Coordinates of C-alpha atoms in Angstrom, one line a residue:
M1 CA -15.0 12.8 -4.6
D2 CA -12.3 13.2 -2.4
I3 CA -11.4 9.9 0.9
F4 CA -8.9 10.7 3.2
L5 CA -7.9 7.0 4.6
Q6 CA -6.6 6.5 7.6
P7 CA -4.3 3.9 9.1
V8 CA -5.6 0.3 9.1
E9 CA -9.3 1.7 6.5
L10 CA -9.4 0.5 2.7
F11 CA -11.8 1.4 0.5
V12 CA -12.8 1.1 -3.5
A13 CA -14.6 2.9 -5.8
E14 CA -16.1 3.8 -9.0
A15 CA -14.5 6.6 -11.0
N16 CA -16.0 9.7 -10.0
F17 CA -13.9 8.8 -6.5
Q18 CA -10.2 10.1 -5.7
I19 CA -7.8 8.7 -2.4
R20 CA -5.4 10.0 -0.6
T21 CA -3.6 9.0 2.1
I22 CA -0.5 9.6 4.1
L23 CA 2.3 7.1 4.5
G24 CA 5.3 6.3 6.8
S25 CA 5.9 3.5 7.5
C26 CA 3.0 1.8 6.5
V27 CA 2.3 0.8 2.6
S28 CA -0.6 1.2 0.0
I29 CA -1.9 -0.7 -2.7
T30 CA -3.7 0.9 -5.6
L31 CA -5.8 -2.1 -7.5
W32 CA -7.5 -0.6 -10.8
H33 CA -9.3 -2.1 -13.4
P34 CA -9.2 -0.3 -16.6
I35 CA -11.6 -1.0 -18.9
Q36 CA -14.6 -0.8 -16.2
R37 CA -12.8 2.6 -14.1
V38 CA -13.0 1.0 -11.2
G39 CA -10.4 0.6 -8.2
G40 CA -9.0 0.3 -4.4
M41 CA -6.3 1.4 -2.4
S42 CA -5.6 0.4 1.1
H43 CA -3.7 1.6 3.9
Y44 CA -1.7 -1.5 5.9
L45 CA -0.1 -1.4 8.9
L46 CA 1.9 -4.9 9.7
P47 CA 2.4 -7.5 6.6
S48 CA 0.1 -10.3 8.6
R49 CA -1.6 -11.1 10.9
S50 CA 0.9 -13.6 12.6
G51 CA 0.1 -15.5 16.3
Q52 CA -3.1 -14.5 17.1
P53 CA -5.3 -17.5 16.5
G54 CA -8.8 -17.5 16.9
V55 CA -9.5 -14.4 15.2
E56 CA -11.6 -14.7 12.8
A57 CA -12.8 -11.3 11.2
L58 CA -11.0 -9.6 8.4
D59 CA -8.6 -6.9 9.7
G60 CA -7.2 -3.9 7.0
R61 CA -4.2 -3.6 9.2
H62 CA -2.6 -6.1 7.9
G63 CA -1.3 -5.8 4.7
D64 CA -2.9 -9.9 3.5
E65 CA -6.3 -8.9 5.1
A66 CA -6.3 -5.6 3.9
L67 CA -5.8 -6.7 -0.3
E68 CA -8.8 -9.8 0.6
L69 CA -11.1 -7.1 1.3
M70 CA -10.5 -5.6 -1.7
I71 CA -10.6 -8.3 -3.6
K72 CA -13.9 -9.2 -1.4
D73 CA -14.7 -5.4 -2.6
L74 CA -13.8 -5.5 -5.9
K75 CA -15.5 -8.5 -6.6
S76 CA -19.3 -7.0 -5.1
A77 CA -18.6 -4.3 -8.3
G78 CA -18.2 -6.9 -10.8
V79 CA -14.7 -6.7 -10.7
G80 CA -12.5 -10.0 -11.1
H81 CA -8.9 -9.1 -9.3
K82 CA -6.5 -10.8 -11.9
Q83 CA -8.0 -8.3 -14.7
C84 CA -6.4 -5.3 -12.2
E85 CA -3.3 -3.2 -12.7
A86 CA -1.9 -3.0 -9.2
K87 CA 0.9 0.1 -8.0
I88 CA 2.3 -0.1 -4.6
F89 CA 3.7 3.0 -2.2
G90 CA 5.1 3.6 0.6
G91 CA 6.9 1.7 3.8
G92 CA 9.5 4.5 4.6
D93 CA 12.0 4.9 7.6
M94 CA 10.8 7.2 9.5
F95 CA 13.6 6.9 12.2
P96 CA 16.6 6.7 9.9
R97 CA 19.8 4.4 11.2
N98 CA 22.0 7.1 13.8
E99 CA 24.2 5.8 17.2
H100 CA 20.8 5.6 18.7
T101 CA 18.5 3.5 16.8
R102 CA 21.7 1.1 14.3
G103 CA 21.3 -1.6 16.2
Q104 CA 17.7 -2.1 16.4
H105 CA 17.8 -1.7 11.8
D106 CA 20.5 -3.9 12.0
K107 CA 18.6 -6.7 13.8
G108 CA 15.9 -6.7 11.5
M109 CA 13.8 -4.2 13.1
G110 CA 12.7 -2.4 9.5
I111 CA 8.9 -2.6 9.6
G112 CA 8.9 -0.9 6.4
R113 CA 10.7 -3.0 4.8
K114 CA 8.9 -6.0 5.8
N115 CA 5.7 -4.2 4.8
G116 CA 6.4 -4.0 0.7
E117 CA 7.9 -7.0 0.7
A118 CA 4.9 -8.9 1.8
A119 CA 2.7 -6.4 -0.5
R120 CA 5.2 -7.4 -4.0
E121 CA 4.4 -11.1 -2.4
L122 CA 0.6 -10.5 -2.3
L123 CA 0.4 -9.9 -5.8
R124 CA 2.4 -11.9 -7.2
L125 CA 0.4 -14.1 -5.0
H126 CA -3.0 -13.5 -5.6
E127 CA -1.1 -13.0 -10.2
I128 CA -2.2 -9.4 -9.7
P129 CA 0.5 -7.7 -12.5
V130 CA 2.3 -4.2 -10.9
L131 CA 2.8 -1.9 -13.4
T132 CA 5.2 0.1 -10.8
E133 CA 5.9 1.2 -7.0
S134 CA 7.5 3.3 -4.7
L135 CA 8.6 1.7 -1.8
L136 CA 10.8 2.4 0.9
G137 CA 13.4 5.1 1.3
I138 CA 13.5 8.1 4.2
G139 CA 10.3 10.3 5.0
H140 CA 6.5 9.6 4.7
R141 CA 4.9 9.8 1.3
Q142 CA 1.6 11.8 0.3
V143 CA -0.6 10.0 -2.0
I144 CA -3.3 10.6 -4.2
F145 CA -5.2 7.9 -6.9
D146 CA -7.5 9.4 -9.0
V147 CA -9.8 6.2 -9.7
C148 CA -11.1 7.7 -12.6
K149 CA -8.1 8.2 -14.6
G150 CA -6.5 5.3 -12.4
E151 CA -3.7 7.4 -11.8
V152 CA -1.5 7.3 -8.9
W153 CA 0.4 11.0 -7.7
S154 CA 3.2 10.3 -4.6
R155 CA 5.5 13.0 -3.1
Q156 CA 7.4 11.0 -0.5
V157 CA 9.1 14.0 1.4
R158 CA 12.2 14.2 3.4
P159 CA 12.3 14.2 7.1
T160 CA 12.9 17.9 8.7
T161 CA 14.3 17.1 12.2
P162 CA 17.5 19.1 11.8
E163 CA 19.3 16.2 13.9
I164 CA 17.4 13.6 11.0
C165 CA 18.4 16.0 7.9
A166 CA 22.2 15.9 8.9
E167 CA 22.2 11.9 9.4
V168 CA 20.9 11.4 5.9
M169 CA 23.2 13.6 4.1
T170 CA 26.4 12.6 5.3
Q171 CA 25.2 8.5 5.1
G172 CA 24.1 9.7 1.4
K173 CA 21.2 7.8 1.9
Y174 CA 18.7 10.2 0.3
R175 CA 18.4 10.5 -3.3
E176 CA 16.9 13.2 -5.0
S177 CA 14.2 12.0 -7.1
N178 CA 11.1 12.5 -6.6
Q179 CA 8.9 9.2 -8.1
G180 CA 6.1 10.1 -9.7
S181 CA 5.2 13.6 -8.5

């Protein structure tokens, strides 16, 4: 079966599922148990919920809460999260620096970078080994997770707006390698 994750969604399943998503600055964490062939994937927007006290329900839009929800769902399926393998994808820059946005990026506006750093730290804190990652860069990613085999395919797609392509190419910021495609 094929499942497509929208932003803020996550899904934990057995071996007969493929989970897909498209990521810009968002990040997906995949967790997979190689023996039980159970895994899950998240699609979160922000690293954490800060400054919102009093909200009790966990929310898949935040990386820390999405990971907690996945760990809970894995536990319900009889899988311990520390026996899982993790892979991280996304955190792309959807609006590369140009004369209009350079000041915003220099002030730390790179949400994709923050999302990627959060994923690494969250997995470290939960003692889940990260096998691979494909983070940052310019453009969006298409991601497919085959829960049966634990394989994840990621393809980074270049921006198609002529101004962005010209900016990226002249600054030498585009890397020709596509990890995992």
